[in-house]
Short mmCIF file of N, CA, C and O in Angstrom, two decimals:
data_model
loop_
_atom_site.label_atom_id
_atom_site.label_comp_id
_atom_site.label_asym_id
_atom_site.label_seq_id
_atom_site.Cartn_x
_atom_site.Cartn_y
_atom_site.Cartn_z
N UNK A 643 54.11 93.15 77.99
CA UNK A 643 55.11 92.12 77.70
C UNK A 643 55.49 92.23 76.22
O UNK A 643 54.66 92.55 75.37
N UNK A 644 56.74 91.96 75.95
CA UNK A 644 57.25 91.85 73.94
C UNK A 644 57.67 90.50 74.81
O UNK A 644 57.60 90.06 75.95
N UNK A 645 58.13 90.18 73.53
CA UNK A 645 58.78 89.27 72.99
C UNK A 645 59.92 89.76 71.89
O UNK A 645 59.68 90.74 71.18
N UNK A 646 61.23 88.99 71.76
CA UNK A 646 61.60 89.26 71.08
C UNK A 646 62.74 87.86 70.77
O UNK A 646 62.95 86.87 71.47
N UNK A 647 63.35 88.27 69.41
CA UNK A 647 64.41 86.62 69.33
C UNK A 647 65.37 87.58 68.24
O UNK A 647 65.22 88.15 67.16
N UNK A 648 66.88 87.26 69.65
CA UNK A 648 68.20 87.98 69.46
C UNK A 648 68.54 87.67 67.52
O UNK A 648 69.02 88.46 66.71
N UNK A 649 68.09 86.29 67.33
CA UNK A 649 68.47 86.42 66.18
C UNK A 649 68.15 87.12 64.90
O UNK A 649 68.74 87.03 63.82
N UNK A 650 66.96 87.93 65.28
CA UNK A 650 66.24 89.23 64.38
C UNK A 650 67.38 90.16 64.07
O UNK A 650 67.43 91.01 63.17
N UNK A 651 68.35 89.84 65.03
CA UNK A 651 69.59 91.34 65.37
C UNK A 651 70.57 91.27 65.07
O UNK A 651 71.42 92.16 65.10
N UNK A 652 70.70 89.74 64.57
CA UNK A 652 71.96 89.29 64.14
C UNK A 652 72.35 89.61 62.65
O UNK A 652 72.34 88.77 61.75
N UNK A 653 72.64 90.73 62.52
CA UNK A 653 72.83 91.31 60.87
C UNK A 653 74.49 91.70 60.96
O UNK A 653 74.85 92.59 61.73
N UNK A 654 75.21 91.15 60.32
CA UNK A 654 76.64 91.69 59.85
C UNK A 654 76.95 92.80 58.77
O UNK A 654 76.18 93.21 57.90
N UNK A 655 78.20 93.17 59.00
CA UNK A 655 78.32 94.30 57.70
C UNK A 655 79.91 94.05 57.90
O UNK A 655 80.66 93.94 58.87
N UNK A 656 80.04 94.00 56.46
CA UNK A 656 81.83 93.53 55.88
C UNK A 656 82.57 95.31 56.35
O UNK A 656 83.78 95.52 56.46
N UNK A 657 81.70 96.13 56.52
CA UNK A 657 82.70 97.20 56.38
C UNK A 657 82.99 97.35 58.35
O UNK A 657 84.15 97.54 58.70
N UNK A 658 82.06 97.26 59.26
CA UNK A 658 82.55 98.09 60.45
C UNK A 658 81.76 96.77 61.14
O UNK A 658 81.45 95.79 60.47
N UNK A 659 81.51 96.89 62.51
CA UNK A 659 80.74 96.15 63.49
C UNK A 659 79.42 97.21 63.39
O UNK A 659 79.36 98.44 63.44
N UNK A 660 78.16 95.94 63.20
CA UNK A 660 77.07 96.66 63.37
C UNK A 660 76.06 96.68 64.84
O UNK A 660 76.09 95.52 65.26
N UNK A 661 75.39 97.34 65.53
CA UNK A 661 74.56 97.42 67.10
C UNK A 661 73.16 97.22 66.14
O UNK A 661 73.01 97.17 64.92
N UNK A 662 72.39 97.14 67.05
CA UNK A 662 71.13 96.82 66.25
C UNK A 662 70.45 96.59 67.68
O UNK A 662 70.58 95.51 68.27
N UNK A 663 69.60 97.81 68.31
CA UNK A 663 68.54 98.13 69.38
C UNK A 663 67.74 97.56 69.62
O UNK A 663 66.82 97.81 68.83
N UNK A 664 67.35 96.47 70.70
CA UNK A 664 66.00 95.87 70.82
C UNK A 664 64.91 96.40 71.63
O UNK A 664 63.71 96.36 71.37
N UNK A 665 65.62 97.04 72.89
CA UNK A 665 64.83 98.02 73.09
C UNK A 665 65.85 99.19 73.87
O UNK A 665 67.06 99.31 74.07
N UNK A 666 64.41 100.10 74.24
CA UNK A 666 64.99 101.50 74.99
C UNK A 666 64.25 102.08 75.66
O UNK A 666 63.16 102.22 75.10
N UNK A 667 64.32 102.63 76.92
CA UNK A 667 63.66 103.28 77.31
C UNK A 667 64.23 103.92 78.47
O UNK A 667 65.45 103.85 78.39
N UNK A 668 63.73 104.70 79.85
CA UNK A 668 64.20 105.50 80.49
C UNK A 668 65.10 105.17 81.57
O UNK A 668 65.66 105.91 82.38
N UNK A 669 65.16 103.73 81.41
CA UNK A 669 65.95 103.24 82.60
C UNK A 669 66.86 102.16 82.10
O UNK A 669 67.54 101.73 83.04
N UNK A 670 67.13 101.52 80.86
CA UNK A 670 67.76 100.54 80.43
C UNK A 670 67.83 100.55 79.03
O UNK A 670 66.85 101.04 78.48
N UNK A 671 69.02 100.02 78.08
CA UNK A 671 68.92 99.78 76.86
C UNK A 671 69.42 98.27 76.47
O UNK A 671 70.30 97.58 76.97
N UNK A 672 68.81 98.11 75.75
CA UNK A 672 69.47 96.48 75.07
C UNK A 672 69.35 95.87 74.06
O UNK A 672 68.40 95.18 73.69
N UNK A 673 70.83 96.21 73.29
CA UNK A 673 71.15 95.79 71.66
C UNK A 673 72.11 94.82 71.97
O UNK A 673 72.83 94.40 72.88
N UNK A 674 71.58 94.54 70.01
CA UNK A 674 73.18 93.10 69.88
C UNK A 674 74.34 93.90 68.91
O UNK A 674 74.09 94.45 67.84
N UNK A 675 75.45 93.84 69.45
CA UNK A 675 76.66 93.94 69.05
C UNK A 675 76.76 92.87 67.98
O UNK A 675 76.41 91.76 68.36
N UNK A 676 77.21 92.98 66.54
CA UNK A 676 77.95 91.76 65.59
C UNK A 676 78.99 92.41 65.14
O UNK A 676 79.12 93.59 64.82
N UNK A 677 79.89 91.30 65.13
CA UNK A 677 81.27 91.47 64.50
C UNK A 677 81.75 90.30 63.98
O UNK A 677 81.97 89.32 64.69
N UNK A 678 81.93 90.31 62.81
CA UNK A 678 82.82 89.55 61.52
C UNK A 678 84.46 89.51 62.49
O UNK A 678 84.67 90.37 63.35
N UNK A 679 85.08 88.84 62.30
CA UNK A 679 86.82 88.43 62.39
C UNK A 679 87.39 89.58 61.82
O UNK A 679 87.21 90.01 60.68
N UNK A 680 88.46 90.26 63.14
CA UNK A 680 88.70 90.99 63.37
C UNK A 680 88.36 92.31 63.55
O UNK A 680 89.24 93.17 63.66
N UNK A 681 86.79 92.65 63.60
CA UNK A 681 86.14 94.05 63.87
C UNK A 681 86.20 94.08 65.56
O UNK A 681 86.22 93.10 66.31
N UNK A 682 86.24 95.41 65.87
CA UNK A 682 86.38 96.05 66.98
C UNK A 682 85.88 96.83 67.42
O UNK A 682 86.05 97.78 66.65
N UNK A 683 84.96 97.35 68.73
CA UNK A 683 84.50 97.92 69.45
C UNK A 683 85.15 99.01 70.29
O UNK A 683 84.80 98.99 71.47
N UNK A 684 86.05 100.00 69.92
CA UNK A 684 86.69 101.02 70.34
C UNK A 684 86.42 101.13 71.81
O UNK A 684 85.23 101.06 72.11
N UNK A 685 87.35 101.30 72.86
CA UNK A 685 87.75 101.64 74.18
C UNK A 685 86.77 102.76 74.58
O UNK A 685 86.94 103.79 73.94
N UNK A 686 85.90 102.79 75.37
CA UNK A 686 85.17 103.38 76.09
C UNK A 686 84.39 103.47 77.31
O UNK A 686 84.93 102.62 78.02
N UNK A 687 83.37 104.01 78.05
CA UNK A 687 82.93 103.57 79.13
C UNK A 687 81.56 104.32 79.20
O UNK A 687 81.29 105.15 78.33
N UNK A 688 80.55 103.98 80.42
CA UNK A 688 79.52 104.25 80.39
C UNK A 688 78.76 105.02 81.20
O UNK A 688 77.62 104.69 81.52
N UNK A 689 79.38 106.23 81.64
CA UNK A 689 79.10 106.92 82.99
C UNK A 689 77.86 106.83 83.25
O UNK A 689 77.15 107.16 82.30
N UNK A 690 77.27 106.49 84.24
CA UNK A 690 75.98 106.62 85.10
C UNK A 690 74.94 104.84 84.85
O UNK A 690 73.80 104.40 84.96
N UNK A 691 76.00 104.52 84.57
CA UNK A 691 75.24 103.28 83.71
C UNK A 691 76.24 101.91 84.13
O UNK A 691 77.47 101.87 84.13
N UNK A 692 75.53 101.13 84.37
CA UNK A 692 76.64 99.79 84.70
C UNK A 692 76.29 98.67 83.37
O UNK A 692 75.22 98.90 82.81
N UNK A 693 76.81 97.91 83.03
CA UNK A 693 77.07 97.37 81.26
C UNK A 693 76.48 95.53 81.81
O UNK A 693 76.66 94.98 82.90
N UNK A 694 75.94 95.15 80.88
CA UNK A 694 75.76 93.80 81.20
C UNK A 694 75.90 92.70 79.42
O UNK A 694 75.10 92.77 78.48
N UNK A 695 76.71 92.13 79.47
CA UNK A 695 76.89 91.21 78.31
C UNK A 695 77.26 90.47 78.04
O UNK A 695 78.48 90.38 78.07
N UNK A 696 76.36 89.26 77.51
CA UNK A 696 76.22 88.34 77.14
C UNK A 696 76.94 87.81 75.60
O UNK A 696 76.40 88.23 74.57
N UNK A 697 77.97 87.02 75.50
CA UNK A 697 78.12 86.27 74.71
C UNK A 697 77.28 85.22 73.84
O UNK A 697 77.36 84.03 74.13
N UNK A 698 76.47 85.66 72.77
CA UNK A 698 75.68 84.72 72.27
C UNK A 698 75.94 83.71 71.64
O UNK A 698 75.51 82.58 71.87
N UNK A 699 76.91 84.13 70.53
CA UNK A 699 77.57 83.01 69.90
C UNK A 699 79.01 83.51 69.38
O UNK A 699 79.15 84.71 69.12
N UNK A 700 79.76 82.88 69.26
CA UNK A 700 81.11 82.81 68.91
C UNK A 700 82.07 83.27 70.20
O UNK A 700 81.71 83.18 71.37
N UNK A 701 83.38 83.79 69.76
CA UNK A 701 84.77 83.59 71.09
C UNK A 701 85.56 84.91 70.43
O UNK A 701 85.75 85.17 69.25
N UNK A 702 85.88 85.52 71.43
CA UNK A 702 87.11 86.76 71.15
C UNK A 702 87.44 87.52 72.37
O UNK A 702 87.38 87.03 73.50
N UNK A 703 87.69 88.39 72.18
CA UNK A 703 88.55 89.19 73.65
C UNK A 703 88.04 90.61 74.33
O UNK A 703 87.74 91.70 73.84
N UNK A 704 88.06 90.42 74.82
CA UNK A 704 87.43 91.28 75.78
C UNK A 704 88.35 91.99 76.89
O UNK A 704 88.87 91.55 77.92
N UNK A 705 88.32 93.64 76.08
CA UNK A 705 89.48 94.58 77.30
C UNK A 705 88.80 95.29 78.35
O UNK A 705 88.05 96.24 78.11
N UNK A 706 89.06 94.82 79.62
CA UNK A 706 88.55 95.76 80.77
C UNK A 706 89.45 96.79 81.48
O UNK A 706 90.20 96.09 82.16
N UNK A 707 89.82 98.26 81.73
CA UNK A 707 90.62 98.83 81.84
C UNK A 707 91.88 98.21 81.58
O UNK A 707 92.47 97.80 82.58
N UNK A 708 92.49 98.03 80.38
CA UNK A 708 93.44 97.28 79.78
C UNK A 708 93.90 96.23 79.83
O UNK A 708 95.04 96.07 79.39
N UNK A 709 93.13 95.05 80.42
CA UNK A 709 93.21 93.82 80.57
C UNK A 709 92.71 92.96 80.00
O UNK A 709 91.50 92.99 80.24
N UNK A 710 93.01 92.10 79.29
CA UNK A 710 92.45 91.90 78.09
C UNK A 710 91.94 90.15 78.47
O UNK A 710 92.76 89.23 78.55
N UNK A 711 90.78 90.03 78.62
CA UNK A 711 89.76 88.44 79.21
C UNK A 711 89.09 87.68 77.68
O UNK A 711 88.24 88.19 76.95
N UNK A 712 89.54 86.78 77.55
CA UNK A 712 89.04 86.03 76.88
C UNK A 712 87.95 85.28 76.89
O UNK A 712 87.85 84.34 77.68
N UNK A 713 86.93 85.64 75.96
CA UNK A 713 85.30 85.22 75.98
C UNK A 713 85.28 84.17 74.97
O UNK A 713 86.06 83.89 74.06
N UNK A 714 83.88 83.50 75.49
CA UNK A 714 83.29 82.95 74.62
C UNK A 714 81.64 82.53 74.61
O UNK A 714 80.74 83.11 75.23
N UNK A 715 81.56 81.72 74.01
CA UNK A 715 79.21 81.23 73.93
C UNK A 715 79.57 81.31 75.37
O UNK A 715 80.46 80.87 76.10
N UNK A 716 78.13 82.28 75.53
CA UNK A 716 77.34 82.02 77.08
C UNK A 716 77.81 82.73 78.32
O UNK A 716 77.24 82.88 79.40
N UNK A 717 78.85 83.08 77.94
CA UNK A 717 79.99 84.07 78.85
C UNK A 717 79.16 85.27 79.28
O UNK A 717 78.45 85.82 78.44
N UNK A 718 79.23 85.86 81.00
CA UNK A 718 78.25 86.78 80.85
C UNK A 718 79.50 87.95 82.02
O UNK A 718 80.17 87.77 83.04
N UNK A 719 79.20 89.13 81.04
CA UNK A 719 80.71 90.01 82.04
C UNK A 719 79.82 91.19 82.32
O UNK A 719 78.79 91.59 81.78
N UNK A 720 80.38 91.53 83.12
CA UNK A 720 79.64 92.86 84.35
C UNK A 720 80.51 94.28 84.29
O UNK A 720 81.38 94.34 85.16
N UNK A 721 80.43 95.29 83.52
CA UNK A 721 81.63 96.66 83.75
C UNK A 721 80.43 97.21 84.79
O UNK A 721 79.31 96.69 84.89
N UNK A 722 80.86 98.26 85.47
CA UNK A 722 80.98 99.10 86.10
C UNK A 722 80.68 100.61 85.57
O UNK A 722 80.83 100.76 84.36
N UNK A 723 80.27 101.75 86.29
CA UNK A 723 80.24 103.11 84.79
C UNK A 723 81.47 103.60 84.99
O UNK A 723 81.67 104.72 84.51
N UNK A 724 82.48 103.01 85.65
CA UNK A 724 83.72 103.22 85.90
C UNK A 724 84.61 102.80 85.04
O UNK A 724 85.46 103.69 84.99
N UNK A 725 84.98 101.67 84.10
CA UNK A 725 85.57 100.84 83.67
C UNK A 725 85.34 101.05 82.18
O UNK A 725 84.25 101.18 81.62
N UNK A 726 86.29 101.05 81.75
CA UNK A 726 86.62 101.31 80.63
C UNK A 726 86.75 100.04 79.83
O UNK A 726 87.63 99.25 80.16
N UNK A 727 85.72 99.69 78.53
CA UNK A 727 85.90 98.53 78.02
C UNK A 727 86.11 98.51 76.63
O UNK A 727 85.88 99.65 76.21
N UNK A 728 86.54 97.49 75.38
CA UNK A 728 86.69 97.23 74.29
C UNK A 728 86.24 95.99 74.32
O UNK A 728 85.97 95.31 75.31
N UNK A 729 86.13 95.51 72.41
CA UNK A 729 86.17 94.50 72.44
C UNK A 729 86.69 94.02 70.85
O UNK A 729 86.30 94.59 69.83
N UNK A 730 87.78 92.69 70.86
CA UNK A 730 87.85 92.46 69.56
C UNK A 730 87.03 91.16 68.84
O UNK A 730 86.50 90.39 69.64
N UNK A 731 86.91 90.90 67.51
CA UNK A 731 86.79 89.35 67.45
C UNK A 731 88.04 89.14 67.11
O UNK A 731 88.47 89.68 66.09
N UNK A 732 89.15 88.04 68.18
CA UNK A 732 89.93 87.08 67.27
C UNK A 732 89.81 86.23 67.22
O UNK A 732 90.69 85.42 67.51
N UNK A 733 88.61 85.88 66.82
CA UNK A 733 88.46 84.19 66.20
C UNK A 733 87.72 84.43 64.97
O UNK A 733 87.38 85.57 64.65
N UNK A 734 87.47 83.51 64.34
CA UNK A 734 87.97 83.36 62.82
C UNK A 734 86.25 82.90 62.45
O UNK A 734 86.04 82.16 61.49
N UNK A 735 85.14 83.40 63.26
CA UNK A 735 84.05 83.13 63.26
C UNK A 735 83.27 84.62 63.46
O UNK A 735 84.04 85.45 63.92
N UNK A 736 81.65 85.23 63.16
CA UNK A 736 81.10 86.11 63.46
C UNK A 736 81.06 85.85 65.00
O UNK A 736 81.01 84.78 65.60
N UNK A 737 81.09 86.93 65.40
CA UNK A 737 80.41 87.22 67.03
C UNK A 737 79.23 88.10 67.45
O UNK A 737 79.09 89.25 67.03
N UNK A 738 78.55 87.63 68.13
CA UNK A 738 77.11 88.68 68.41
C UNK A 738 77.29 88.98 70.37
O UNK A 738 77.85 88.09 71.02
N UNK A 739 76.99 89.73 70.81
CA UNK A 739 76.67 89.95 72.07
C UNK A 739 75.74 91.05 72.28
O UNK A 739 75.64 92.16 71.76
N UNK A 740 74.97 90.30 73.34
CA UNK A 740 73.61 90.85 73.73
C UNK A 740 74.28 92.14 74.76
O UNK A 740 75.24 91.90 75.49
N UNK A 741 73.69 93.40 74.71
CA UNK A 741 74.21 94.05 75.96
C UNK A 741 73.12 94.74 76.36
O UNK A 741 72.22 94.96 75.55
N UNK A 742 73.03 95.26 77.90
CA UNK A 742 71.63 95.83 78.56
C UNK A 742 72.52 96.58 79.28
O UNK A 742 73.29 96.06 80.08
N UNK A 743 72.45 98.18 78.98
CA UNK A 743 72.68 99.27 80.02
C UNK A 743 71.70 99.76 80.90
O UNK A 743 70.74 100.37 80.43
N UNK A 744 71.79 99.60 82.00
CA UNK A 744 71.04 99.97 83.20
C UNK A 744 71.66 101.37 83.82
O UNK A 744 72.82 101.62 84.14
N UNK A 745 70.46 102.19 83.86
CA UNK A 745 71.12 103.46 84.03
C UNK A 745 71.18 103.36 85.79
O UNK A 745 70.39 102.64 86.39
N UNK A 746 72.14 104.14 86.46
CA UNK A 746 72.44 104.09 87.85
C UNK A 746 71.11 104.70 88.41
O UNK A 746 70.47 105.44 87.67
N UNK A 747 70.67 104.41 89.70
CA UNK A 747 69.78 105.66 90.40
C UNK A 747 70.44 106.24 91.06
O UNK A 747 71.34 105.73 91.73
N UNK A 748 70.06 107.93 91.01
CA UNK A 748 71.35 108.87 92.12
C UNK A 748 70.78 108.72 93.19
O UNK A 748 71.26 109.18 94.22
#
């Protein structure tokens, strides 16, 4: 068993969005995403892996194959290793989100 408390992970940086790993291992990963007002998470996806994330604190937007869903605290969204996602902050507050990649079984 760990223990752990998301807010250890909650570290910002004025220049880019920072990830910060809580754990890893052969079947799952799970870091916190932070982003300052207006940092961004570039369009990508997760082959073999389905995405799980949690909104911890703050509100901004969230693109799923170009559709763009508006998040906020507590919000919990599901991609696919199919689906192509981004993410911005536009709100005028830091944002953190917890995420856990679960790798597929073939």
């Amino acid at each position: 068993m760990e223990k752990q408390s998301i807010k250890t992970y909650q570290e910002f940086s004025e220049d880019k969005f920072t990830k910060r790993v809580i754990y890893n291992n052969d079947s799952s990963t799970a870091f916190v995403l932070n982003f300052f007002p207006g940092q961004k998470l570039p369009a990508h996806k997760h082959p073999g892996a389905e995405v799980y994330l949690l909104v911890v604190s703050g509100s901004g937007t969230i693109i799923i194959d170009g559709k763009e869903i508006g998040v906020t605290e507590k919000d919990v969204i599901h991609t696919s290793d199919d689906e192509e996602l981004s993410f911005i902050n536009t709100s005028s507050e830091p944002v953190s989100l917890y995420v856990v990649l679960n790798k597929l079984s073939k």
